[in-house]
Tab-separated table of C-alpha atoms and ligand atoms in Angstrom:
chain	number	residue	atom	x	y	z
S	6	MET	CA	-0.152	-0.227	0.155
S	7	ALA	CA	0.963	3.699	-0.962
S	8	GLU	CA	1.791	5.988	2.196
S	9	THR	CA	-0.822	8.581	2.937
S	10	LYS	CA	1.254	11.190	4.938
S	11	ARG	CA	-0.838	14.280	3.980
S	12	THR	CA	-4.010	15.765	2.799
S	13	ALA	CA	-5.200	18.253	0.438
S	14	THR	CA	-7.946	20.428	0.878
S	15	LEU	CA	-10.959	21.062	-1.833
S	16	ASN	CA	-12.958	23.730	-1.202
S	17	ILE	CA	-16.957	23.489	-3.415
S	18	ASP	CA	-19.236	26.421	-2.257
S	19	GLY	CA	-17.414	27.338	0.930
S	20	GLN	CA	-17.778	23.213	1.852
S	21	THR	CA	-14.166	21.851	2.682
S	22	TYR	CA	-13.276	17.966	1.950
S	23	ASP	CA	-9.805	16.875	3.032
S	24	LEU	CA	-8.498	14.227	0.180
S	25	PRO	CA	-5.884	11.821	1.189
S	26	VAL	CA	-2.502	12.220	-0.708
S	27	MET	CA	-0.658	9.307	-1.279
S	28	SER	CA	2.863	8.930	-2.118
S	29	PRO	CA	4.660	6.286	-4.456
S	30	THR	CA	7.718	4.888	-4.223
S	31	VAL	CA	9.059	7.206	-7.016
S	32	GLY	CA	6.887	9.230	-9.264
S	33	PRO	CA	3.874	11.957	-8.528
S	34	ASP	CA	1.944	11.809	-5.659
S	35	VAL	CA	-1.786	10.539	-6.070
S	36	LEU	CA	-4.828	12.294	-4.625
S	37	ASP	CA	-7.277	9.560	-3.017
S	38	ILE	CA	-10.253	10.622	-4.474
S	39	ARG	CA	-12.272	7.362	-4.063
S	40	LYS	CA	-14.831	8.735	-1.152
S	41	LEU	CA	-15.425	12.156	-2.612
S	42	TYR	CA	-18.387	11.211	-4.823
S	43	GLY	CA	-19.702	9.487	-1.192
S	44	GLN	CA	-18.784	12.557	0.746
S	45	ALA	CA	-19.458	15.968	-2.102
S	46	ASP	CA	-21.689	14.380	-4.416
S	47	VAL	CA	-19.371	15.248	-7.434
S	48	PHE	CA	-17.424	13.119	-9.780
S	49	THR	CA	-14.036	13.820	-11.415
S	50	TYR	CA	-13.723	14.400	-15.305
S	51	ASP	CA	-10.759	13.112	-16.906
S	52	PRO	CA	-11.231	11.766	-20.231
S	53	GLY	CA	-7.990	9.777	-22.168
S	54	PHE	CA	-6.919	9.338	-18.161
S	55	THR	CA	-4.384	12.223	-18.671
S	56	SER	CA	-4.187	12.882	-14.487
S	57	THR	CA	-5.534	9.637	-13.162
S	58	ALA	CA	-3.907	7.068	-11.500
S	59	SER	CA	-6.126	3.657	-11.953
S	60	CYS	CA	-4.351	1.242	-9.878
S	61	GLU	CA	-1.552	0.770	-7.328
S	62	SER	CA	1.329	-1.191	-9.078
S	63	THR	CA	4.592	-2.496	-8.432
S	64	ILE	CA	5.684	-3.661	-12.203
S	65	THR	CA	6.775	-0.780	-14.458
S	66	TYR	CA	7.656	2.707	-13.949
S	67	ILE	CA	8.061	5.491	-16.661
S	68	ASP	CA	9.434	8.883	-15.987
S	69	GLY	CA	8.426	10.879	-18.842
S	70	ASP	CA	10.346	13.724	-18.006
S	71	LYS	CA	13.682	11.815	-17.639
S	72	GLY	CA	12.619	9.434	-20.136
S	73	GLU	CA	13.062	6.732	-17.979
S	74	LEU	CA	11.653	3.158	-17.795
S	75	LEU	CA	12.166	0.424	-15.003
S	76	TYR	CA	10.980	-3.019	-14.861
S	77	ARG	CA	10.557	-3.916	-11.383
S	78	GLY	CA	12.943	-0.987	-10.626
S	79	TYR	CA	15.525	-2.076	-13.406
S	80	PRO	CA	16.460	0.451	-16.429
S	81	ILE	CA	15.242	-0.770	-19.786
S	82	GLU	CA	18.967	0.070	-21.085
S	83	GLN	CA	20.527	-2.516	-18.630
S	84	LEU	CA	18.016	-5.313	-19.230
S	85	ALA	CA	18.157	-4.561	-23.321
S	86	ASP	CA	21.835	-4.883	-22.858
S	87	GLN	CA	22.484	-7.710	-20.297
S	88	SER	CA	19.124	-9.447	-19.755
S	89	HIS	CA	17.267	-11.563	-22.210
S	90	PHE	CA	13.547	-11.993	-22.847
S	91	LEU	CA	12.318	-14.947	-20.983
S	92	GLU	CA	14.546	-13.697	-18.135
S	93	VAL	CA	12.812	-10.211	-18.131
S	94	CYS	CA	9.131	-12.549	-18.251
S	95	TYR	CA	10.446	-14.152	-15.043
S	96	LEU	CA	10.872	-10.417	-13.562
S	97	LEU	CA	8.044	-9.270	-14.966
S	98	LEU	CA	5.795	-11.696	-13.635
S	99	TYR	CA	7.691	-12.616	-10.247
S	100	GLY	CA	8.768	-9.644	-9.231
S	101	GLU	CA	12.700	-10.604	-8.803
S	102	LEU	CA	15.402	-11.517	-11.306
S	103	PRO	CA	15.946	-15.499	-11.024
S	104	ASP	CA	18.536	-17.294	-10.145
S	105	ALA	CA	19.963	-19.955	-11.937
S	106	LYS	CA	17.919	-22.527	-10.869
S	107	GLN	CA	14.710	-20.562	-10.947
S	108	MET	CA	15.495	-19.611	-14.758
S	109	ALA	CA	16.088	-22.727	-15.780
S	110	ASP	CA	12.613	-24.342	-14.312
S	111	PHE	CA	11.161	-21.423	-15.917
S	112	GLU	CA	12.728	-21.784	-19.398
S	113	ILE	CA	11.640	-25.580	-19.104
S	114	ARG	CA	8.062	-24.528	-17.964
S	115	VAL	CA	7.479	-21.961	-21.152
S	116	THR	CA	8.913	-24.521	-23.131
S	117	ARG	CA	6.979	-27.603	-22.487
S	118	HIS	CA	3.986	-25.361	-23.520
S	119	THR	CA	4.910	-23.882	-26.826
S	120	MET	CA	2.397	-26.051	-29.019
S	121	VAL	CA	-0.945	-25.516	-29.223
S	122	HIS	CA	-3.561	-28.215	-29.243
S	123	GLU	CA	-4.036	-29.743	-32.475
S	124	GLN	CA	-7.641	-29.073	-32.878
S	125	MET	CA	-6.698	-25.446	-33.061
S	126	HIS	CA	-5.439	-25.600	-36.533
S	127	ASN	CA	-8.647	-26.516	-37.807
S	128	PHE	CA	-10.050	-23.219	-35.987
S	129	PHE	CA	-7.138	-21.114	-37.566
S	130	ARG	CA	-8.737	-22.444	-41.162
S	131	GLY	CA	-11.957	-20.705	-40.433
S	132	PHE	CA	-10.331	-17.252	-41.358
S	133	ARG	CA	-10.389	-15.779	-44.618
S	134	ARG	CA	-6.769	-16.664	-46.144
S	135	ASP	CA	-5.910	-13.010	-46.255
S	136	ALA	CA	-6.811	-12.135	-42.935
S	137	HIS	CA	-5.167	-9.857	-41.101
S	138	PRO	CA	-2.746	-11.835	-38.300
S	139	MET	CA	-4.047	-9.466	-35.740
S	140	ALA	CA	-8.127	-10.229	-36.786
S	141	THR	CA	-6.729	-13.963	-36.370
S	142	MET	CA	-5.054	-13.760	-33.007
S	143	VAL	CA	-7.573	-11.455	-31.325
S	144	GLY	CA	-9.960	-14.695	-32.280
S	145	VAL	CA	-7.591	-17.240	-31.612
S	146	VAL	CA	-6.298	-16.268	-27.944
S	147	GLY	CA	-9.906	-15.348	-27.521
S	148	ALA	CA	-10.893	-19.112	-28.071
S	149	MET	CA	-8.113	-20.616	-25.937
S	150	SER	CA	-10.380	-20.195	-23.395
S	151	ALA	CA	-12.495	-22.970	-25.036
S	152	PHE	CA	-9.407	-25.177	-25.379
S	153	TYR	CA	-7.817	-24.718	-22.038
S	154	HIS	CA	-10.685	-24.996	-19.845
S	155	ASP	CA	-8.339	-26.597	-16.583
S	156	SER	CA	-6.956	-22.876	-16.409
S	157	THR	CA	-9.828	-20.452	-16.576
S	158	ASP	CA	-10.820	-20.561	-13.011
S	159	ILE	CA	-9.166	-17.239	-11.755
S	160	GLY	CA	-9.799	-17.808	-8.321
S	161	ASP	CA	-7.454	-20.429	-8.414
S	162	PRO	CA	-3.790	-18.817	-7.919
S	163	TRP	CA	-2.620	-22.790	-9.673
S	164	GLN	CA	-4.796	-21.979	-12.609
S	165	ARG	CA	-3.443	-18.106	-12.882
S	166	GLU	CA	-0.038	-19.341	-12.924
S	167	VAL	CA	-0.806	-22.314	-15.262
S	168	ALA	CA	-2.994	-19.753	-17.921
S	169	SER	CA	0.298	-17.066	-17.621
S	170	ILE	CA	3.024	-19.699	-18.948
S	171	ARG	CA	0.225	-20.873	-21.784
S	172	LEU	CA	0.338	-17.349	-22.617
S	173	ILE	CA	3.586	-16.503	-22.637
S	174	ALA	CA	4.592	-19.890	-24.359
S	175	LYS	CA	1.612	-20.036	-27.136
S	176	LEU	CA	1.520	-16.425	-28.165
S	177	PRO	CA	4.609	-16.687	-30.668
S	178	THR	CA	2.727	-20.085	-31.988
S	179	ILE	CA	-0.250	-18.527	-32.360
S	180	ALA	CA	1.385	-15.285	-34.143
S	181	ALA	CA	3.790	-17.433	-36.012
S	182	MET	CA	0.484	-19.601	-37.147
S	183	ALA	CA	-1.351	-16.181	-38.127
S	184	TYR	CA	1.303	-15.474	-40.256
S	185	LYS	CA	1.981	-18.615	-41.928
S	186	TYR	CA	-1.869	-19.035	-42.540
S	187	SER	CA	-2.008	-15.868	-44.432
S	188	ILE	CA	0.792	-16.496	-46.789
S	189	GLY	CA	-0.780	-19.923	-47.677
S	190	GLN	CA	2.450	-22.014	-45.920
S	191	PRO	CA	2.294	-24.892	-43.671
S	192	PHE	CA	1.934	-24.308	-39.562
S	193	VAL	CA	5.525	-24.928	-38.456
S	194	TYR	CA	5.430	-26.497	-34.998
S	195	PRO	CA	7.819	-25.176	-31.985
S	196	LYS	CA	11.398	-26.460	-31.954
S	197	ASN	CA	12.055	-26.574	-28.342
S	198	SER	CA	16.012	-26.474	-29.153
S	199	LEU	CA	15.987	-23.324	-29.971
S	200	ASP	CA	15.722	-19.987	-27.475
S	201	TYR	CA	12.030	-17.777	-27.450
S	202	ALA	CA	13.223	-15.661	-30.436
S	203	GLY	CA	14.851	-18.178	-32.215
S	204	ASN	CA	11.825	-20.391	-32.294
S	205	PHE	CA	9.731	-17.671	-33.273
S	206	LEU	CA	11.675	-17.190	-36.262
S	207	HIS	CA	11.910	-20.336	-37.162
S	208	MET	CA	7.990	-20.786	-36.806
S	209	CYS	CA	7.590	-17.796	-39.151
S	210	PHE	CA	10.317	-18.613	-41.906
S	211	SER	CA	10.822	-22.217	-41.909
S	212	VAL	CA	9.545	-24.393	-44.487
S	213	PRO	CA	8.827	-27.981	-44.531
S	214	ALA	CA	10.926	-28.354	-48.185
S	215	GLU	CA	14.052	-26.814	-46.792
S	216	GLU	CA	16.481	-26.416	-43.302
S	217	TYR	CA	16.222	-23.103	-41.842
S	218	VAL	CA	19.179	-22.205	-39.628
S	219	VAL	CA	18.029	-19.435	-36.969
S	220	ASN	CA	20.696	-16.277	-37.612
S	221	PRO	CA	21.777	-15.555	-34.120
S	222	VAL	CA	22.172	-11.893	-34.711
S	223	LEU	CA	18.586	-11.702	-36.127
S	224	SER	CA	17.275	-13.671	-32.831
S	225	LYS	CA	19.270	-11.342	-30.206
S	226	ALA	CA	17.667	-8.688	-32.091
S	227	MET	CA	14.327	-10.217	-32.243
S	228	ASP	CA	14.756	-11.196	-28.345
S	229	ARG	CA	15.747	-7.203	-27.585
S	230	ILE	CA	12.885	-6.244	-29.343
S	231	MET	CA	10.623	-8.569	-27.081
S	232	MET	CA	12.533	-7.039	-23.926
S	233	LEU	CA	11.570	-3.628	-25.226
S	234	HIS	CA	7.841	-4.195	-25.568
S	235	ALA	CA	7.365	-6.459	-22.807
S	236	ASP	CA	5.568	-3.912	-20.263
S	237	HIS	CA	4.758	-0.019	-20.188
S	238	GLU	CA	2.940	0.346	-17.137
S	239	GLN	CA	-1.073	1.543	-17.594
S	240	ASN	CA	-1.139	2.126	-21.291
S	241	ALA	CA	-4.355	1.808	-23.328
S	242	SER	CA	-4.208	-2.106	-23.819
S	243	THR	CA	-2.915	-2.933	-20.619
S	244	SER	CA	-5.872	-0.655	-19.210
S	245	THR	CA	-8.156	-2.865	-21.099
S	246	VAL	CA	-6.678	-6.216	-19.972
S	247	ARG	CA	-7.225	-4.571	-16.271
S	248	LEU	CA	-10.842	-3.892	-17.260
S	249	ALA	CA	-11.841	-6.826	-18.784
S	250	GLY	CA	-10.079	-8.741	-15.960
S	251	SER	CA	-11.962	-6.501	-13.401
S	252	SER	CA	-15.580	-8.390	-14.227
S	253	GLY	CA	-13.882	-11.737	-13.548
S	254	ALA	CA	-13.506	-12.587	-17.127
S	255	ASN	CA	-11.034	-15.705	-18.144
S	256	PRO	CA	-7.203	-14.488	-18.532
S	257	PHE	CA	-7.338	-15.613	-22.280
S	258	ALA	CA	-10.538	-13.696	-23.138
S	259	CYS	CA	-8.744	-10.612	-21.369
S	260	ILE	CA	-5.565	-10.765	-23.394
S	261	ALA	CA	-7.812	-11.159	-26.299
S	262	ALA	CA	-9.161	-7.841	-25.497
S	263	GLY	CA	-5.998	-6.098	-24.875
S	264	ILE	CA	-4.859	-7.435	-28.469
S	265	ALA	CA	-7.934	-5.641	-30.324
S	266	CYS	CA	-7.220	-2.621	-28.388
S	267	LEU	CA	-3.481	-2.927	-28.970
S	268	TRP	CA	-4.283	-3.066	-32.994
S	269	GLY	CA	-5.127	0.803	-32.909
S	270	PRO	CA	-2.631	2.972	-35.249
S	271	ALA	CA	-2.424	5.051	-31.887
S	272	HIS	CA	-0.964	2.248	-29.959
S	273	GLY	CA	0.620	-1.098	-31.146
S	274	GLY	CA	-0.268	-0.532	-34.864
S	275	ALA	CA	1.514	2.631	-35.004
S	276	ASN	CA	4.648	0.467	-36.140
S	277	GLN	CA	3.009	-0.782	-39.328
S	278	ALA	CA	1.557	2.705	-39.823
S	279	CYS	CA	5.128	4.232	-39.567
S	280	LEU	CA	6.615	1.958	-41.865
S	281	GLU	CA	3.730	2.872	-44.276
S	282	MET	CA	4.407	6.223	-43.586
S	283	LEU	CA	8.433	5.927	-44.272
S	284	LYS	CA	7.521	3.907	-47.612
S	285	GLU	CA	5.286	6.764	-48.787
S	286	ILE	CA	7.789	9.367	-48.155
S	287	GLY	CA	10.123	7.347	-50.032
S	288	THR	CA	13.405	9.896	-50.150
S	289	VAL	CA	14.579	12.799	-48.011
S	290	ASP	CA	13.452	15.293	-50.275
S	291	ARG	CA	9.865	14.753	-49.702
S	292	ILE	CA	10.302	15.018	-45.913
S	293	PRO	CA	9.515	18.919	-45.538
S	294	GLU	CA	6.128	18.091	-47.596
S	295	PHE	CA	5.212	15.432	-44.557
S	296	VAL	CA	6.372	17.654	-41.806
S	297	ALA	CA	4.207	20.679	-42.896
S	298	LYS	CA	1.176	17.855	-43.182
S	299	ALA	CA	1.786	17.033	-40.118
S	300	LYS	CA	1.801	20.492	-38.418
S	301	ASP	CA	-1.401	21.014	-40.303
S	302	LYS	CA	-4.286	20.374	-38.128
S	303	ASP	CA	-6.805	20.099	-40.884
S	304	SER	CA	-4.935	17.446	-43.042
S	305	GLY	CA	-5.499	15.059	-40.134
S	306	PHE	CA	-2.218	13.197	-40.551
S	307	ARG	CA	-0.012	13.039	-37.853
S	308	LEU	CA	3.682	11.329	-37.927
S	309	MET	CA	3.501	8.072	-37.042
S	310	GLY	CA	6.643	6.973	-34.336
S	311	PHE	CA	6.084	10.397	-33.014
S	312	GLY	CA	4.756	11.535	-29.574
S	313	HIS	CA	3.822	9.472	-26.772
S	314	ARG	CA	1.461	10.392	-23.955
S	315	VAL	CA	3.970	9.677	-20.778
S	316	TYR	CA	7.148	10.509	-22.663
S	317	LYS	CA	8.098	14.167	-23.159
S	318	ASN	CA	11.807	14.265	-23.364
S	319	PHE	CA	12.800	11.134	-25.232
S	320	ASP	CA	11.614	7.610	-25.566
S	321	PRO	CA	14.522	5.116	-24.102
S	322	ARG	CA	13.029	2.700	-26.093
S	323	ALA	CA	13.488	4.400	-29.319
S	324	THR	CA	17.149	4.929	-28.341
S	325	VAL	CA	17.827	1.042	-27.853
S	326	MET	CA	15.794	0.552	-31.104
S	327	LYS	CA	18.088	2.874	-33.542
S	328	GLU	CA	21.057	1.053	-32.291
S	329	SER	CA	19.670	-2.454	-32.759
S	330	ALA	CA	18.155	-1.017	-36.302
S	331	ASP	CA	22.156	0.362	-37.134
S	332	GLU	CA	23.222	-3.068	-36.034
S	333	VAL	CA	20.773	-5.375	-37.931
S	334	LEU	CA	20.785	-3.613	-41.283
S	335	GLU	CA	24.925	-3.275	-40.996
S	336	LEU	CA	24.998	-7.001	-40.434
S	337	LEU	CA	22.607	-7.854	-43.201
S	338	GLY	CA	24.352	-5.852	-45.570
S	339	VAL	CA	21.813	-3.307	-46.235
S	340	GLY	CA	23.724	-0.685	-44.046
S	341	ASN	CA	22.281	1.989	-46.614
S	342	ASN	CA	18.702	1.330	-46.334
S	343	PRO	CA	16.989	3.971	-47.941
S	344	LEU	CA	14.023	3.858	-45.134
S	345	LEU	CA	16.652	3.965	-42.823
S	346	GLN	CA	17.976	7.154	-44.301
S	347	VAL	CA	14.557	8.528	-44.500
S	348	ALA	CA	13.954	7.822	-40.845
S	349	LYS	CA	16.983	9.510	-39.638
S	350	GLU	CA	16.602	12.726	-41.526
S	351	LEU	CA	12.916	12.918	-40.799
S	352	GLU	CA	13.699	12.470	-37.077
S	353	ARG	CA	16.858	15.262	-37.200
S	354	ILE	CA	14.267	17.629	-39.055
S	355	ALA	CA	11.204	17.007	-36.778
S	356	LEU	CA	13.570	17.706	-33.695
S	357	GLU	CA	14.840	20.742	-34.871
S	358	ASP	CA	11.522	22.398	-36.020
S	359	GLU	CA	9.833	24.288	-33.596
S	360	TYR	CA	6.325	22.348	-33.912
S	361	PHE	CA	7.630	19.306	-32.543
S	362	ILE	CA	9.688	21.063	-30.099
S	363	SER	CA	7.196	22.849	-28.408
S	364	LYS	CA	4.809	19.719	-28.406
S	365	LYS	CA	7.820	17.326	-26.992
S	366	LEU	CA	6.818	14.922	-29.787
S	367	TYR	CA	10.138	12.747	-29.794
S	368	PRO	CA	10.287	9.368	-32.278
S	369	ASN	CA	8.932	6.535	-30.165
S	370	VAL	CA	9.683	2.604	-29.848
S	371	ASP	CA	7.564	2.197	-33.026
S	372	PHE	CA	9.569	4.769	-35.462
S	373	TYR	CA	12.735	2.269	-35.932
S	374	SER	CA	11.242	-1.378	-34.857
S	375	GLY	CA	9.661	-1.664	-38.372
S	376	ILE	CA	12.763	-1.046	-40.118
S	377	ILE	CA	14.287	-3.750	-38.104
S	378	LEU	CA	11.262	-5.975	-38.729
S	379	GLU	CA	11.095	-5.739	-42.317
S	380	ALA	CA	14.762	-6.311	-43.060
S	381	MET	CA	14.361	-9.664	-40.790
S	382	GLY	CA	11.869	-10.576	-43.547
S	383	PHE	CA	8.392	-9.704	-41.801
S	384	PRO	CA	5.842	-7.992	-44.044
S	385	THR	CA	3.857	-4.493	-42.172
S	386	SER	CA	1.083	-7.021	-41.113
S	387	MET	CA	3.118	-8.557	-38.751
S	388	PHE	CA	4.526	-5.987	-36.889
S	389	THR	CA	1.791	-5.564	-34.501
S	390	PRO	CA	1.437	-8.978	-33.801
S	391	ILE	CA	5.072	-9.168	-32.926
S	392	PHE	CA	4.237	-5.875	-30.440
S	393	ALA	CA	1.290	-8.233	-28.911
S	394	LEU	CA	3.424	-11.670	-28.135
S	395	SER	CA	6.094	-9.108	-27.107
S	396	ARG	CA	3.194	-7.409	-24.484
S	397	THR	CA	1.584	-10.270	-23.331
S	398	VAL	CA	3.946	-10.962	-20.644
S	399	GLY	CA	2.862	-7.534	-19.301
S	400	TRP	CA	-0.598	-7.786	-19.676
S	401	ILE	CA	-0.623	-11.038	-17.783
S	402	SER	CA	1.399	-9.871	-15.191
S	403	GLN	CA	-0.700	-6.625	-14.777
S	404	TRP	CA	-3.624	-8.955	-14.421
S	405	LYS	CA	-2.440	-11.531	-12.111
S	406	GLU	CA	-1.291	-8.219	-9.848
S	407	MET	CA	-5.035	-6.767	-10.185
S	408	ILE	CA	-6.527	-10.651	-9.568
S	409	GLY	CA	-4.225	-10.899	-6.229
S	410	ASP	CA	-4.695	-7.473	-5.016
S	411	PRO	CA	-7.478	-7.513	-2.387
S	412	GLN	CA	-8.591	-4.572	-2.881
S	413	MET	CA	-9.607	-5.473	-6.588
S	414	LYS	CA	-13.165	-4.214	-7.608
S	415	ILE	CA	-14.948	-3.813	-11.053
S	416	GLY	CA	-13.852	-1.296	-13.157
S	417	ARG	CA	-16.803	1.230	-13.678
S	418	PRO	CA	-15.958	4.693	-14.608
S	419	ARG	CA	-18.996	7.382	-14.549
S	420	GLN	CA	-19.757	10.126	-16.815
S	421	LEU	CA	-20.320	13.976	-17.603
S	422	TYR	CA	-23.782	13.505	-18.776
S	423	VAL	CA	-24.582	16.033	-21.580
S	424	GLY	CA	-27.816	14.617	-23.710
S	425	ALA	CA	-31.149	15.317	-22.977
S	426	PRO	CA	-32.546	15.440	-19.657
S	427	ARG	CA	-35.547	13.589	-19.128
S	428	ARG	CA	-38.617	13.526	-21.451
S	429	ASP	CA	-41.717	12.182	-22.394
S	430	TYR	CA	-42.332	9.310	-25.096
S	431	PRO	CA	-44.350	11.556	-27.861
S	432	GLU	CA	-46.570	9.648	-30.417
S	433	LEU	CA	-45.515	9.157	-33.906
S	434	GLU	CA	-47.761	11.431	-35.323
S	435	THR	CA	-46.561	14.121	-33.060
S	436	ARG	CA	-43.050	14.020	-34.351
B	14	LIG	N1	2.759	14.462	-35.395
B	14	LIG	C1	1.861	15.396	-35.337
B	14	LIG	N2	1.205	15.960	-34.559
B	14	LIG	C2	1.105	15.483	-33.594
B	14	LIG	C3	1.887	14.190	-33.127
B	14	LIG	C4	1.908	13.523	-34.162
B	14	LIG	N3	2.633	12.088	-34.073
B	14	LIG	N4	1.436	13.500	-31.743
B	14	LIG	C5	1.038	14.363	-31.381
B	14	LIG	N5	1.166	15.514	-31.958
B	14	LIG	C6	0.053	17.066	-31.481
B	14	LIG	C7	-1.115	16.660	-31.439
B	14	LIG	O1	-2.040	17.258	-32.591
B	14	LIG	C8	-1.320	17.773	-29.916
B	14	LIG	O2	-1.593	18.903	-31.236
B	14	LIG	P1	-2.138	20.351	-30.086
B	14	LIG	O3	-1.844	20.337	-28.742
B	14	LIG	O4	-1.782	21.534	-30.726
B	14	LIG	O5	-3.856	20.233	-30.153
B	14	LIG	C9	-0.370	17.580	-29.144
B	14	LIG	O6	0.981	17.308	-30.059
B	14	LIG	C10	-0.834	16.591	-27.971
B	14	LIG	O7	-1.260	15.664	-28.879
B	14	LIG	P2	-2.262	14.418	-27.892
B	14	LIG	O8	-3.142	13.548	-29.098
B	14	LIG	O9	-3.318	15.203	-27.128
B	14	LIG	O10	-1.434	13.525	-27.262
B	14	LIG	P3	-1.519	11.966	-26.879
B	14	LIG	O11	-0.690	12.002	-25.371
B	14	LIG	O12	-3.112	11.941	-26.609
B	14	LIG	O13	-1.058	10.899	-28.078
B	14	LIG	C11	-0.132	9.745	-29.034
B	14	LIG	C12	-0.341	10.593	-27.990
B	14	LIG	C13	0.961	8.475	-29.081
B	14	LIG	C14	-1.710	8.960	-29.466
B	14	LIG	C15	0.142	10.859	-30.174
B	14	LIG	O14	1.585	11.109	-30.131
B	14	LIG	C16	0.034	9.774	-31.784
B	14	LIG	O15	-1.125	9.977	-32.346
B	14	LIG	N6	1.202	9.439	-32.052
B	14	LIG	C17	1.332	9.108	-33.725
B	14	LIG	C18	0.973	7.311	-33.094
B	14	LIG	C19	2.119	6.558	-32.775
B	14	LIG	O16	3.291	6.710	-32.781
B	14	LIG	N7	1.816	5.884	-31.376
B	14	LIG	C20	2.799	4.835	-30.862
B	14	LIG	C21	3.005	5.473	-29.437
B	14	LIG	S1	4.385	4.212	-28.722
B	14	LIG	C22	3.671	2.936	-28.406
B	14	LIG	C23	2.711	2.530	-27.762
B	14	LIG	O17	2.528	2.478	-26.760
B	14	LIG	O18	1.646	1.769	-28.725
C-alpha cells in the first residue's frame, strides 16, 4: 500500500473536503478521491485518463520527463543490454530476477507449453485466407478459453499461473501460425531446442522443403525487440486487460481484449503505420512536405512513430531500437537502407522544428522497430502481432497483480452526461 502522510483540501461552494495524498515509491503524489462522490456528490472528469492513476502497481515505472523506463526497478537500457526476454518475463511476472535454477525451471515450463492444441489448427482454417494476422490473433487467443478449460478459474492461483505460462509460451506459436496462414504456407511446429526468439523466427520462416538455420544476430535483435515491448505500465491495452479482468473474465478473454486494443494505429498499430509512412515519403527530399502536413491540423495527418502520452523528453526504447536498427542492417549488409536514411533525416528535421519541440514530440519505440522487422523479412502486417506477443507478459503480469489484490473492484467509470434530460415519449404522429 502507498503511504498517506498529507491531505489536500478541496473547497466546493465553501464546503471543504480533505483528500488523502498518497505517496508512491517514485513519481508524483496521487490524490485519493475514492470517497469524494460519497462525501461531496461530485465526480472528477478526466477523459483519456491524463491525470488519473487507475491502480496501485509494483511492476513498471516510467518517468516521462527523464525518459526513464524501469521494469521492477531495473532500467530498460541495462536489461536490453544484459538480460534476455525470458529472464525479463520472469522478472515481470514474479518481481525479482531469477537465480540460475529458477531460470532453468522457468525456461522448461515455458518451453513445454509452446505447442497449441492440435484442434486449434482447424480453427485457424475458418479465417479468410487474407485475414490480417491481428484479426486472427484476437479470435484465436480468445478461443484459447475454449481449449484450456483447466486454467480459466481465476480464483485458483495455480490455474492463474498455468494460464500465464500458457499465454507466454503459445503467443509466438499463434502469431507465427496467423502469419503462415495468411501467406498460404503450412504451420511450423515449435522447436524446443531453440531459444524463445529463435523459435519464433523458425516458426515464421521455416518451410518443410528447406532447412532453416536461425541467424543468431537476428534472434538477438528479435529478443531485444521483445524485451523493449514487454511492459509499459497502464497504457491503453494494459488498462483494457485490467478492465476486462476486473469483471472476473478469464485470462484468455482478457488478453484477447488487450490484443484488440493494441491493434489501433495510435497504439501498437503505429509500427505498421510508421513503416507505411516512411515508404510513402520514399526519399529524403519529400520530408519537408510530410512535416508540413503533420503540422497542419486540418490534414488529419500525424507523423507515425512520433509522440507519446508519457514520454516528454525521449523514449528510451527508441534509443535502443535505433542502435539495433543500425546493427541489424549493417550485419545484413543493407546499412544504406533508404528507409533508414529517410527515418534518420525525418527525426533530425522534426527534432529541430519548433512545432515538435514545443509539443515535446520525439520518436517513440515504433519509429525504428518496423525498419528492423522488415529487414528481417517480416511484412508490415506482422509488426503489431510481434508487439502483441511481446506485450503478453506485461498484460498477464498486470492482470495477475490485479486479481491478487484484495482491494480489486470491477472497473466502472462514471460520466459527465450532456444528453437530453428526462422527457416523455411522443406518439409517432406528433413527431
Ligand atoms: N504528429 C504530429 N502532431 C502530433 C503528433 C504526431 N505524431 N502527436 C501528437 N501531436 C500533436 C497533437 O496534434 C496535439 O497538438 P495540439 O496540442 O495543438 O492539439 C499535441 O501534439 C498533443 O497530442 P495529443 O494527441 O493530445 O497527445 P496524446 O498524449 O493524447 O497522444 C499519441 C499520444 C502517441 C497517441 C500521439 O502522439 C500520436 O498519435 N502519435 C502517433 C501514433 C504513434 O506513434 N503511436 C505509438 C505510441 S508509442 C507505442 C505504444 O505505446 O503503443
